[in-house]
Coordinates of C-alpha atoms in Angstrom, one line a residue:
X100 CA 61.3 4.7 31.8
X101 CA 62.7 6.4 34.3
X102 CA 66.2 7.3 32.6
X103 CA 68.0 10.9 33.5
X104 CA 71.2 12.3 32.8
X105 CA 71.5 13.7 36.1
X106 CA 73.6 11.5 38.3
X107 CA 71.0 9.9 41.0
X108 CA 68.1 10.7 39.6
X109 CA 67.4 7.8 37.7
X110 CA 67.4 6.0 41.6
X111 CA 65.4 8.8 43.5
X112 CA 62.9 8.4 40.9
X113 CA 63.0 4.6 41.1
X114 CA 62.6 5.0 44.7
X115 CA 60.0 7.8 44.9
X116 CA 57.8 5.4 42.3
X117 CA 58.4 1.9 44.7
X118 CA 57.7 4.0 48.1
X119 CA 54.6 5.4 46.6
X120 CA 53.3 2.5 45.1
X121 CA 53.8 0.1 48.0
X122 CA 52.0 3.1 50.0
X123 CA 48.9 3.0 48.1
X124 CA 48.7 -0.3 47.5
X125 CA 48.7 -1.5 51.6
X126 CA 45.9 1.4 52.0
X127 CA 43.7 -0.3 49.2
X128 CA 44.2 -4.0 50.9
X129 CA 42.0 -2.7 53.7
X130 CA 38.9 -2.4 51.2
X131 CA 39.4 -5.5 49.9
X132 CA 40.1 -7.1 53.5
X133 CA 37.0 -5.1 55.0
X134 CA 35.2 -6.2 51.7
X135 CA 35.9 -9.8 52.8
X136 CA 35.3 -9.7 56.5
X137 CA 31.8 -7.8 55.8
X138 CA 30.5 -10.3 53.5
X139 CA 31.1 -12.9 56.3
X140 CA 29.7 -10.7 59.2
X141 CA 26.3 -9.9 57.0
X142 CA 25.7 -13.9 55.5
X143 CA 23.1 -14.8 57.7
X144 CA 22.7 -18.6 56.6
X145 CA 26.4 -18.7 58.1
X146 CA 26.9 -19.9 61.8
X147 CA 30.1 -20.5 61.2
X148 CA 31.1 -17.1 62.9
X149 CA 28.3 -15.8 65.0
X150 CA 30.1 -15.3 67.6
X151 CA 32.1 -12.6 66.2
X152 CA 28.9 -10.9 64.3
X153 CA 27.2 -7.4 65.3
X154 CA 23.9 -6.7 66.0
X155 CA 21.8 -6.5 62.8
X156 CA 24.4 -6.4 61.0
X157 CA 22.5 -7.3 57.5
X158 CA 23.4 -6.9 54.0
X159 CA 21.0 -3.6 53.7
X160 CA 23.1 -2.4 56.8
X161 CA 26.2 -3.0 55.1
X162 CA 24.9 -1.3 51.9
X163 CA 24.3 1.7 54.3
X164 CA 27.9 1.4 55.2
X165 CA 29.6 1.5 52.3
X166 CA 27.5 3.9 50.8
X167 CA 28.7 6.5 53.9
X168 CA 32.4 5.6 53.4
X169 CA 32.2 5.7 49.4
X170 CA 30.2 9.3 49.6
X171 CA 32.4 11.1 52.1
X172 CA 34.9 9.5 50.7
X173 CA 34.5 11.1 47.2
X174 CA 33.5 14.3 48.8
X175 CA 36.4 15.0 51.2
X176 CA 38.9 14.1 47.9
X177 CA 37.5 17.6 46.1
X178 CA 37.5 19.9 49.5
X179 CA 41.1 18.3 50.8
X180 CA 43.1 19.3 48.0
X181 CA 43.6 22.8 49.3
X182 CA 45.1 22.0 52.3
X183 CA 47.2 19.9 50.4
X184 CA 48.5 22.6 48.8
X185 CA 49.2 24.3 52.1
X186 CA 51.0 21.9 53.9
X187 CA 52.7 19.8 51.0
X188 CA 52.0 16.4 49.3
X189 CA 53.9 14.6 51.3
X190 CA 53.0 15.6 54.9
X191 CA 49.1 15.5 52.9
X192 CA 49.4 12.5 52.1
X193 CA 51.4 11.1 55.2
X194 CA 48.1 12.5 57.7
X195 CA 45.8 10.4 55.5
X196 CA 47.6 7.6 55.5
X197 CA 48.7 7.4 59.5
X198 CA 44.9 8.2 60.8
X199 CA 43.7 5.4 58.2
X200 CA 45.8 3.0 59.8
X201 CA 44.9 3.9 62.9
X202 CA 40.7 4.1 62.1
X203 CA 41.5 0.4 60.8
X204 CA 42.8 -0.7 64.0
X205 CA 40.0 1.2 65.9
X206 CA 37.6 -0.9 63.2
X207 CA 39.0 -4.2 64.1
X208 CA 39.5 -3.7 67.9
X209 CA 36.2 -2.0 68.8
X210 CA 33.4 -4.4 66.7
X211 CA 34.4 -7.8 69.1
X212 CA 33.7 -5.3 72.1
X213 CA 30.7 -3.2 70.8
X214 CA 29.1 -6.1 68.8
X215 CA 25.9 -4.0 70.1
X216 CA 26.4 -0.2 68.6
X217 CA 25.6 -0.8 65.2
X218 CA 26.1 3.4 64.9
X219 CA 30.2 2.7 66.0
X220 CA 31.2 1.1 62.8
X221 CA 29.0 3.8 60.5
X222 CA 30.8 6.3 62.2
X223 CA 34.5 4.6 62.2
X224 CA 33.3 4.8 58.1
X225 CA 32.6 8.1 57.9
X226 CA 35.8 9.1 59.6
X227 CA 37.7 6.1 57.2
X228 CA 36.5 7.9 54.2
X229 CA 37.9 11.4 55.6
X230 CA 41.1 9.8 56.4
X231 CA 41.8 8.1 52.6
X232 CA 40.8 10.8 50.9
X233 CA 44.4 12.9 50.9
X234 CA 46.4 9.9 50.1
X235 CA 45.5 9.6 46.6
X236 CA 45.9 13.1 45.3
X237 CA 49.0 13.5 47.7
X238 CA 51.0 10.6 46.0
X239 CA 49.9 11.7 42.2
X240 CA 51.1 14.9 43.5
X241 CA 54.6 13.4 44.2
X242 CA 54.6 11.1 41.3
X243 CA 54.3 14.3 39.2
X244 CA 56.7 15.8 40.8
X245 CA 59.4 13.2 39.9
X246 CA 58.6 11.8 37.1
X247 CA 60.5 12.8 34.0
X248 CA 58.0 14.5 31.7
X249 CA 58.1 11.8 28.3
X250 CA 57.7 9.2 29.8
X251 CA 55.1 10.0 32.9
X252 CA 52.6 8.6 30.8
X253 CA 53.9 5.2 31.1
X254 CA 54.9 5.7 34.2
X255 CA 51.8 6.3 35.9
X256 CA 50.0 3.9 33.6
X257 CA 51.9 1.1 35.2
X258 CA 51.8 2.8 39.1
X259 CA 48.0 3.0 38.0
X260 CA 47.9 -1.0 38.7
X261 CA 49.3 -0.7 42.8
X262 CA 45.4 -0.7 43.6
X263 CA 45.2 -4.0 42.2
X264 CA 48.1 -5.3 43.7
X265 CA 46.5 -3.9 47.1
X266 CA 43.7 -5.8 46.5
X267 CA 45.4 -9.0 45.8
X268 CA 47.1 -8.9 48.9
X269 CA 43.6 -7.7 50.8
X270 CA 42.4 -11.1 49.2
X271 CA 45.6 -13.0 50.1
X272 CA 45.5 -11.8 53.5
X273 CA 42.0 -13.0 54.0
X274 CA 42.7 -16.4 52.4
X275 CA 45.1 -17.6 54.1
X276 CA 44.4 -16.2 57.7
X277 CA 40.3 -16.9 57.5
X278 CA 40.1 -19.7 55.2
X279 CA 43.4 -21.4 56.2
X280 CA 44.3 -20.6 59.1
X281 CA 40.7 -20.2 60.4
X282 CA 41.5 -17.1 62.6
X283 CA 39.3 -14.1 63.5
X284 CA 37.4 -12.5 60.8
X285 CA 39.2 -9.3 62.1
X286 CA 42.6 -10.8 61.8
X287 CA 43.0 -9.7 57.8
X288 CA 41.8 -6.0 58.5
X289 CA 44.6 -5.9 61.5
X290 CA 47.5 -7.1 59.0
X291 CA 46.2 -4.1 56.6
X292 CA 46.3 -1.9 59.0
X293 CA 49.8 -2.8 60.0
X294 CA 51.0 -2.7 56.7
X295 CA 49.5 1.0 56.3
X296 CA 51.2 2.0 59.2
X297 CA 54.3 0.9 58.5
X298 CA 54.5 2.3 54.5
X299 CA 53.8 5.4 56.3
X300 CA 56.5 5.0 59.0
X301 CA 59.0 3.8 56.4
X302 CA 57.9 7.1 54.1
X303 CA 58.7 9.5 56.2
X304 CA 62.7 9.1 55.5
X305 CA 62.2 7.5 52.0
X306 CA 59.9 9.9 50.5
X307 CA 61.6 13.3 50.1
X308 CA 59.6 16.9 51.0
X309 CA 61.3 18.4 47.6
X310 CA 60.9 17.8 43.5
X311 CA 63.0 16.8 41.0
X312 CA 63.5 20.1 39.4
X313 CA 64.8 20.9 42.8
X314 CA 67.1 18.2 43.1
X315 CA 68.6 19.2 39.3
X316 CA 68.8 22.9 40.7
X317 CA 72.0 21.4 43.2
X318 CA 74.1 20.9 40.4
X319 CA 74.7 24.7 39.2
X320 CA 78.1 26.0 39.2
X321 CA 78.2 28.2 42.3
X322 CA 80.2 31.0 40.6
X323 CA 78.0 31.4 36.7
X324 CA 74.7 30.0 38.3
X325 CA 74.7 27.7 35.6
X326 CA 74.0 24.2 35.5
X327 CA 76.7 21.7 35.4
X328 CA 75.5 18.9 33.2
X329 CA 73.8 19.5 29.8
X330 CA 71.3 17.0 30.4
X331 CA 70.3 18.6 33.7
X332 CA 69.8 22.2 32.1
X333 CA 67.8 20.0 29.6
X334 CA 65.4 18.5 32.6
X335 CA 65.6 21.1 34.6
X336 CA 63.8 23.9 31.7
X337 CA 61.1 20.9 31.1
X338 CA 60.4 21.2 34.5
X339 CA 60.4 24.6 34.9
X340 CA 56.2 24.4 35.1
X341 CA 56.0 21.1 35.9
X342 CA 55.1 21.5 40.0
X343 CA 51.9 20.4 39.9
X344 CA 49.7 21.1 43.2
X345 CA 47.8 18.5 45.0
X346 CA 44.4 20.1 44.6
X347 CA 45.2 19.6 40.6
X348 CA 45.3 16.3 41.1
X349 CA 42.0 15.9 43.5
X350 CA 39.8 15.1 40.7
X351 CA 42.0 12.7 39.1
X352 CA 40.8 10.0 41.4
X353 CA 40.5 7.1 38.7
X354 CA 43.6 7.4 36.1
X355 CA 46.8 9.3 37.3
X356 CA 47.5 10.2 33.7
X357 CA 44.5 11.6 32.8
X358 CA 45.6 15.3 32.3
X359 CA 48.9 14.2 31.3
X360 CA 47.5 11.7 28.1
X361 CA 46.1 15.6 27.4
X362 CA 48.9 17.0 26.9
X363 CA 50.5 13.8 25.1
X364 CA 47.5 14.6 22.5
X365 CA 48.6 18.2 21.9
X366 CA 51.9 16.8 20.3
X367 CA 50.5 14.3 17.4
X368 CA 50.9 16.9 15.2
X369 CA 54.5 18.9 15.2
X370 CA 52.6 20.6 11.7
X371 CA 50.6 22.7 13.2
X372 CA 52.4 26.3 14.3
X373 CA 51.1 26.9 18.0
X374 CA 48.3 29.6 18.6
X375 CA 48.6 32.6 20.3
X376 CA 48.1 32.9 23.5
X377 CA 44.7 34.1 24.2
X378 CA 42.9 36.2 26.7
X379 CA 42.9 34.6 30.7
X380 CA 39.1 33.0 30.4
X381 CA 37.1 32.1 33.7
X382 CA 36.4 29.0 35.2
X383 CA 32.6 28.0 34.7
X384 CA 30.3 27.2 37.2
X385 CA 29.0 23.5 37.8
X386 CA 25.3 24.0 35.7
X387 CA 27.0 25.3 32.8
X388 CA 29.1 22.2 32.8
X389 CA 26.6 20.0 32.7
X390 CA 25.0 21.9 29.5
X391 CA 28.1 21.4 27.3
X392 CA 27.7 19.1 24.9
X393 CA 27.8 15.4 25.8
X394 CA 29.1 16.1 29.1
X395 CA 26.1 14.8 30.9
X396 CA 26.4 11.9 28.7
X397 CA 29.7 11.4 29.5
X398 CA 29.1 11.7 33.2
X399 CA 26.5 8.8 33.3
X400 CA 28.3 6.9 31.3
X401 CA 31.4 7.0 33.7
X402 CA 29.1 6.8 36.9
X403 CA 27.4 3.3 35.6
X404 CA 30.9 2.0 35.1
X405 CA 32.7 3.2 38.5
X406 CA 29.1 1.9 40.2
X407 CA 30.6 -1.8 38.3
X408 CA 33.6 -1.4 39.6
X409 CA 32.7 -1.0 43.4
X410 CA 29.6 -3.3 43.1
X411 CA 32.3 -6.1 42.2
X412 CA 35.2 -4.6 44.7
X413 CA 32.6 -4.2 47.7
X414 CA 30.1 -7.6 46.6
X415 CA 31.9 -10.0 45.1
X416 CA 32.8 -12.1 48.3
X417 CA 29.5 -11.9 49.4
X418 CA 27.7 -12.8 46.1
X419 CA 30.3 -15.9 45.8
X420 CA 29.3 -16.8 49.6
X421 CA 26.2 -17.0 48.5
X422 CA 26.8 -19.5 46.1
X423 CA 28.4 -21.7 49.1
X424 CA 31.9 -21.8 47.0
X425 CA 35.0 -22.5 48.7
X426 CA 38.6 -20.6 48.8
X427 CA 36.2 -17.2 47.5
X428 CA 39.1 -14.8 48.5
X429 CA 41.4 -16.6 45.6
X430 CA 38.3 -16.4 43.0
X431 CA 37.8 -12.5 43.7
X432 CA 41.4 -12.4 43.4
X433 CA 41.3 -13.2 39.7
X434 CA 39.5 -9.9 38.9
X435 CA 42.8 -7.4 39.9
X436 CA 44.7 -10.2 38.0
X437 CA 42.7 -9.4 34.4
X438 CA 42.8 -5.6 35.3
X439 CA 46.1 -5.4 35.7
X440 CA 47.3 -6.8 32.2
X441 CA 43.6 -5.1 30.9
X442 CA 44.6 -1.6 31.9
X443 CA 48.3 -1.4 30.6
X444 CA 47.1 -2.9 27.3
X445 CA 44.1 0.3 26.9
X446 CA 47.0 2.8 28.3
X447 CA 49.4 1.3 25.9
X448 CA 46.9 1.6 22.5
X449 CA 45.9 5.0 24.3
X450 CA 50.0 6.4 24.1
X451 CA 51.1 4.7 20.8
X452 CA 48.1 4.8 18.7
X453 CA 45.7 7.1 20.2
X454 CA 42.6 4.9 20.4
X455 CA 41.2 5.1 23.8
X456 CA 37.3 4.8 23.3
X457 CA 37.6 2.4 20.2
X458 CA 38.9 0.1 22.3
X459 CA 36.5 1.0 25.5
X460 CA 33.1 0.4 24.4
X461 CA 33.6 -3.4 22.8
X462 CA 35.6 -4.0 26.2
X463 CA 32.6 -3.2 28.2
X464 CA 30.4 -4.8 25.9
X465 CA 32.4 -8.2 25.8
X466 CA 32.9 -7.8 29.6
X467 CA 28.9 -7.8 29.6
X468 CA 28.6 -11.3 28.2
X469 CA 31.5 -12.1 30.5
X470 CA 29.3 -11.2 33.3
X471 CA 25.9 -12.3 31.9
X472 CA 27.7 -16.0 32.0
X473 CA 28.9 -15.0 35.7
X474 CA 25.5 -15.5 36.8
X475 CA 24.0 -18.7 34.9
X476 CA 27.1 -20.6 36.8
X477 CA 25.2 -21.7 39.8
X478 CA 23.4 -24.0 37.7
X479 CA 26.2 -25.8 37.1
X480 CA 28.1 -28.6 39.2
X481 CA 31.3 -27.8 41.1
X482 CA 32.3 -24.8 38.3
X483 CA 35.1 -23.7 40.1
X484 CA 37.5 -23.3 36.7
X485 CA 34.7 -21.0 35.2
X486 CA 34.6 -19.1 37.7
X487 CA 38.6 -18.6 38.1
X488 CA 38.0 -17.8 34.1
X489 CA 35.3 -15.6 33.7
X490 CA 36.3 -13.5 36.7
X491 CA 39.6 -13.2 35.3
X492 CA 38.1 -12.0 32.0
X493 CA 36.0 -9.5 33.9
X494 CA 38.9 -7.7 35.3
X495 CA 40.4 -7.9 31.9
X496 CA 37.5 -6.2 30.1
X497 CA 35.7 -3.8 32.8
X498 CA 38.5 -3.3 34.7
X499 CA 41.0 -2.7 32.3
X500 CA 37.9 0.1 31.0
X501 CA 37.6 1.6 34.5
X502 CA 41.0 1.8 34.9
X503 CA 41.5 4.5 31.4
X504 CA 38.0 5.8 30.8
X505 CA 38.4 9.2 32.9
X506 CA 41.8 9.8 30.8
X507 CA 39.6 9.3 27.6
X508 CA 36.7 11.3 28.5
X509 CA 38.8 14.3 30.0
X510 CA 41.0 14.3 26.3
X511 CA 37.3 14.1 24.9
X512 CA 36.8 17.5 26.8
X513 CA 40.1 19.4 26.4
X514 CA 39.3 19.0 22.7
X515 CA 36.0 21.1 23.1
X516 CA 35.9 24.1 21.4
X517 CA 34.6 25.4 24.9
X518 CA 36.9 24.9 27.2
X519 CA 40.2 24.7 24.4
X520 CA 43.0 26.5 26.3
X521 CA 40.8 26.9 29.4
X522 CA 42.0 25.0 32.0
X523 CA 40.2 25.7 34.9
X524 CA 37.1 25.1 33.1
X525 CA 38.3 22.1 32.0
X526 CA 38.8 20.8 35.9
X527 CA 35.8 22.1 36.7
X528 CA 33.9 20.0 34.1
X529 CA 36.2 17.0 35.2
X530 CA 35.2 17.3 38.5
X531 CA 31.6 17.9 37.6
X532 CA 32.1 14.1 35.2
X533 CA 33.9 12.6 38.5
X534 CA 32.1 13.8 41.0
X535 CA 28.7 12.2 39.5
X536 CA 30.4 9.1 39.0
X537 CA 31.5 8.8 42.9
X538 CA 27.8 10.1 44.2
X539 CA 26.5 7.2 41.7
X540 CA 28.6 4.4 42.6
X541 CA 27.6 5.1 46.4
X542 CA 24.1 5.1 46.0
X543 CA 24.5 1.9 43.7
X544 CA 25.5 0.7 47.3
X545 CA 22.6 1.2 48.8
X546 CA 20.9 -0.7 45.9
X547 CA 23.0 -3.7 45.5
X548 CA 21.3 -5.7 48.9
X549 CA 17.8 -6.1 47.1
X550 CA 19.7 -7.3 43.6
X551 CA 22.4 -9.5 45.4
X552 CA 21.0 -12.8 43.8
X553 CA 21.1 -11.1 40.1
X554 CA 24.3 -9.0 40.8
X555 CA 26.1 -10.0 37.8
X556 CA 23.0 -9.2 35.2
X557 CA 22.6 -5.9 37.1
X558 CA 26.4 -5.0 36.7
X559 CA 26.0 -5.8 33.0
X560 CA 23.0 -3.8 32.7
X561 CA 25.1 -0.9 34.0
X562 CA 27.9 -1.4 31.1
X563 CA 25.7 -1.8 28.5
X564 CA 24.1 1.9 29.1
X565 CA 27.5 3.3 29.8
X566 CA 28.6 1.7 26.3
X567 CA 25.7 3.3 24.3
X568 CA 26.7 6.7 26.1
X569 CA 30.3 7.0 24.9
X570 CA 29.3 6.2 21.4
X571 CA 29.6 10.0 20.8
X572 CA 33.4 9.4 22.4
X573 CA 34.2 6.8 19.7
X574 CA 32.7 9.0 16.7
X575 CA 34.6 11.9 17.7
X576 CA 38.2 10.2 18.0
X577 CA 37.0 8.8 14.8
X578 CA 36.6 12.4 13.1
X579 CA 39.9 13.7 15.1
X580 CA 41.7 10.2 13.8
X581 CA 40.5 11.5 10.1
X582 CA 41.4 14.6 11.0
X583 CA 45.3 14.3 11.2
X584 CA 45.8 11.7 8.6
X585 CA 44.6 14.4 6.2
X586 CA 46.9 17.1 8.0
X587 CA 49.6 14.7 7.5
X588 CA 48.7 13.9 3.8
X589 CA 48.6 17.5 3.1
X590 CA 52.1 18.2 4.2
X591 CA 53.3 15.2 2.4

């Protein structure tokens, strides 16, 4: 996986793919940690920490909240990138990372103190979203930078999973300090913050400024300017367009190999002679995007399953709470477990076989009666091994989806006979598809608090329209699928 014949590069890339991975994956335990402490701080029919509780701090407050954080969150990720591109990925990504650290300490020091400025923690939000935004298109920028070109697919398939294994150890953190150690509900949001800090700290001197093809570029023979080693003239002309900018990775916000399962597409079939190159086209603008075909279908469809997603990443403590359960941070745990194993399996059939939406719409659909059961639980007595089981299978169906449906609908739209070999176009309707999904998911936020007591039947509700919407997704991989077999027959 990450194999070179270039002496050390195997280990920088090893390296580059542990440092980035750890980094992203402390920045996501502070949602899950603030998911946790929030869903304490807004129970009401809990006493059990009223002295640590704000001012009207309710659940429609805290829908407010996260609605602010996930919306300028979303929004700052597509303005960022171009400063990104001025200053580098990795000092991008390292001034995201540091002031998010920091806004979490501010978060966890100031609420005990101001317990009566219920505007203090909107704003801390506000300025939280701001300061996550660069991290995620900064490291995919680096990532791509490294990674050999064959096998980045994998490779970012499985570095796809470190915002699981953030929120595992959110959930961990909030276990055992809260529920076992009975600290401050602050006390999990502080250890996030900590570990942020010192990724970042630890980054500066593990992550190098530079790219691989730079690194191959050192071994040339000083006298004929050529390269030493075969292999790294080999590597090095792969990677001779291979930079990739961190504003082209600003839209990718849900699958870091989106684009790059694109280009694995364009090889299935060695056959076909390539085109000529055509005239430069221009980017489109954002209303002619949405009037390509299926595009607004596609966009709904991918907003009612990121709004699942956060529902469950933001709610889940609370709803479970509600339903006076005990050890509730190692139940919501069992959802990153299923997505995990869920999303490597779709990326997997995705690579090797080239059915992405095939196996996308019966996962959301069996996730749905996953969920639908979810909610009839509370009827039973003591359930705890249901729940540990069904939320497992949860993560396993609609995570695994979330986690590989932007990669299927953006191959889905590089193989419109609009936008073929347009590429701008092509991130402009991405970011049009995205973008709806991250306005959605906040203002399913803002929803959630009146629905608490049915969340499970409303997130089901949610996957059941986004599965009727990429129907069009599964009959055209269908015709595509036809499509080659009889290319290949023909040449047979």
């Amino acid at each position: 996986m990450f194999d070179s014949g270039v002496p050390g590069l195997k280990a920088k890339r090893i390296q580059v793919f542990i440092c980035c991975f750890m980094q992203y994956a402390m920045l996501h335990s502070c949602r899950s940690t603030w998911s946790f402490t929030s869903g304490l701080l807004a129970k009401s029919d809990d006493h059990e920490h009223d002295d640590e509780k704000i001012d009207d701090f309710d659940k429609q407050y805290l829908g407010y909240i996260n609605f602010s954080f996930l919306f300028v969150y979303g929004s700052s990720m597509l303005f960022l990138g171009q400063i990104g591109d001025r200053i580098g990925p990795k000092l991008f990504m390292l001034c995201g990372t540091f002031s998010t650290g920091i806004i979490q300490f501010m978060i966890a020091a100031l609420l005990p103190v101001e317990r009566h400025n219920r505007w203090l923690l909107l704003v801390l939000q506000i300025f939280n979203g701001i300061s996550q935004a660069p991290a995620w298109p900064g490291l995919m920028a680096i990532m791509n930078n490294w990674q050999s070109k064959p096998n980045k697919v994998i490779v970012m398939g499985y570095f796809a999973a470190c915002t699981n294994v953030g929120n595992i150890l959110g959930d961990l953190f909030a276990a055992l300090l809260i529920e076992q150690l009975g600290m401050s509900v602050m006390a999990p949001i502080y250890i996030s913050a900590i570990g942020v800090l010192i990724m970042s700290v630890i980054n500066i001197f593990m992550i190098e400024a530079s790219s691989a093809k730079e690194y191959i570029a050192q071994f040339k023979n000083p006298n004929t300017k050529s390269l030493v080693y075969k292999q790294a003239h080999d590597e090095y002309m792969s990677r001779a367009a291979s930079i990739v900018s961190v504003s082209e990775q600003s839209f990718v916000t849900d699958l870091s190999q989106t684009l790059l399962t694109v280009d694995r597409d364009s090889h299935m079939n060695p056959q076909i002679p390539p085109k000529p190159k055509k005239k430069k086209e221009n980017s489109i603008n954002m209303i002619t995007a949405w009037k390509l075909p299926n595009v607004a279908l596609y966009a709904f469809a991918f907003g009612c399953i990121k709004a699942v997603f956060y529902i469950l990443a933001f709610w889940l403590p609370s709803y479970l709470k509600g339903e006076n359960l005990e050890g509730v941070a190692w139940i919501t745990q069992m959802i990153e477990w299923g997505t995990i194993p869920g999303g490597i399996l779709i990326c997997y059939a995705g690579v090797h076989w080239n059915l992405r939406a095939s196996l996308i719409v019966p996962s959301l659909w069996i996730g749905t009666v996953v969920m639908v059961s979810i909610n009839f639980l509370s009827k039973l007595d003591q359930p705890y091994v249901l729940y540990y089981i069904l939320v497992f299978l949860t993560g396993l169906m609609i995570g695994g989806v979330y986690n590989n449906v932007s990669g299927a609908i953006v191959i889905e739209l590089s193989n419109m006979k609009e936008l073929k070999g347009n590429k701008k176009s092509t991130a402009t309707v991405t970011s049009v598809v995205m973008g709806y999904g991250a306005v959605f998911a906040a203002i399913n936020q803002l929803i959630v608090p009146y629905l608490e007591s049915i969340l499970f039947l409303y997130c089901s509700l949610n996957a059941i329209i986004a599965g009727c919407f990429l129907i069009p997704l599964i009959i055209n991989e269908y015709k595509r699928y036809k499509e080659q077999k009889s290319k290949v027959g023909d040449v047979k």
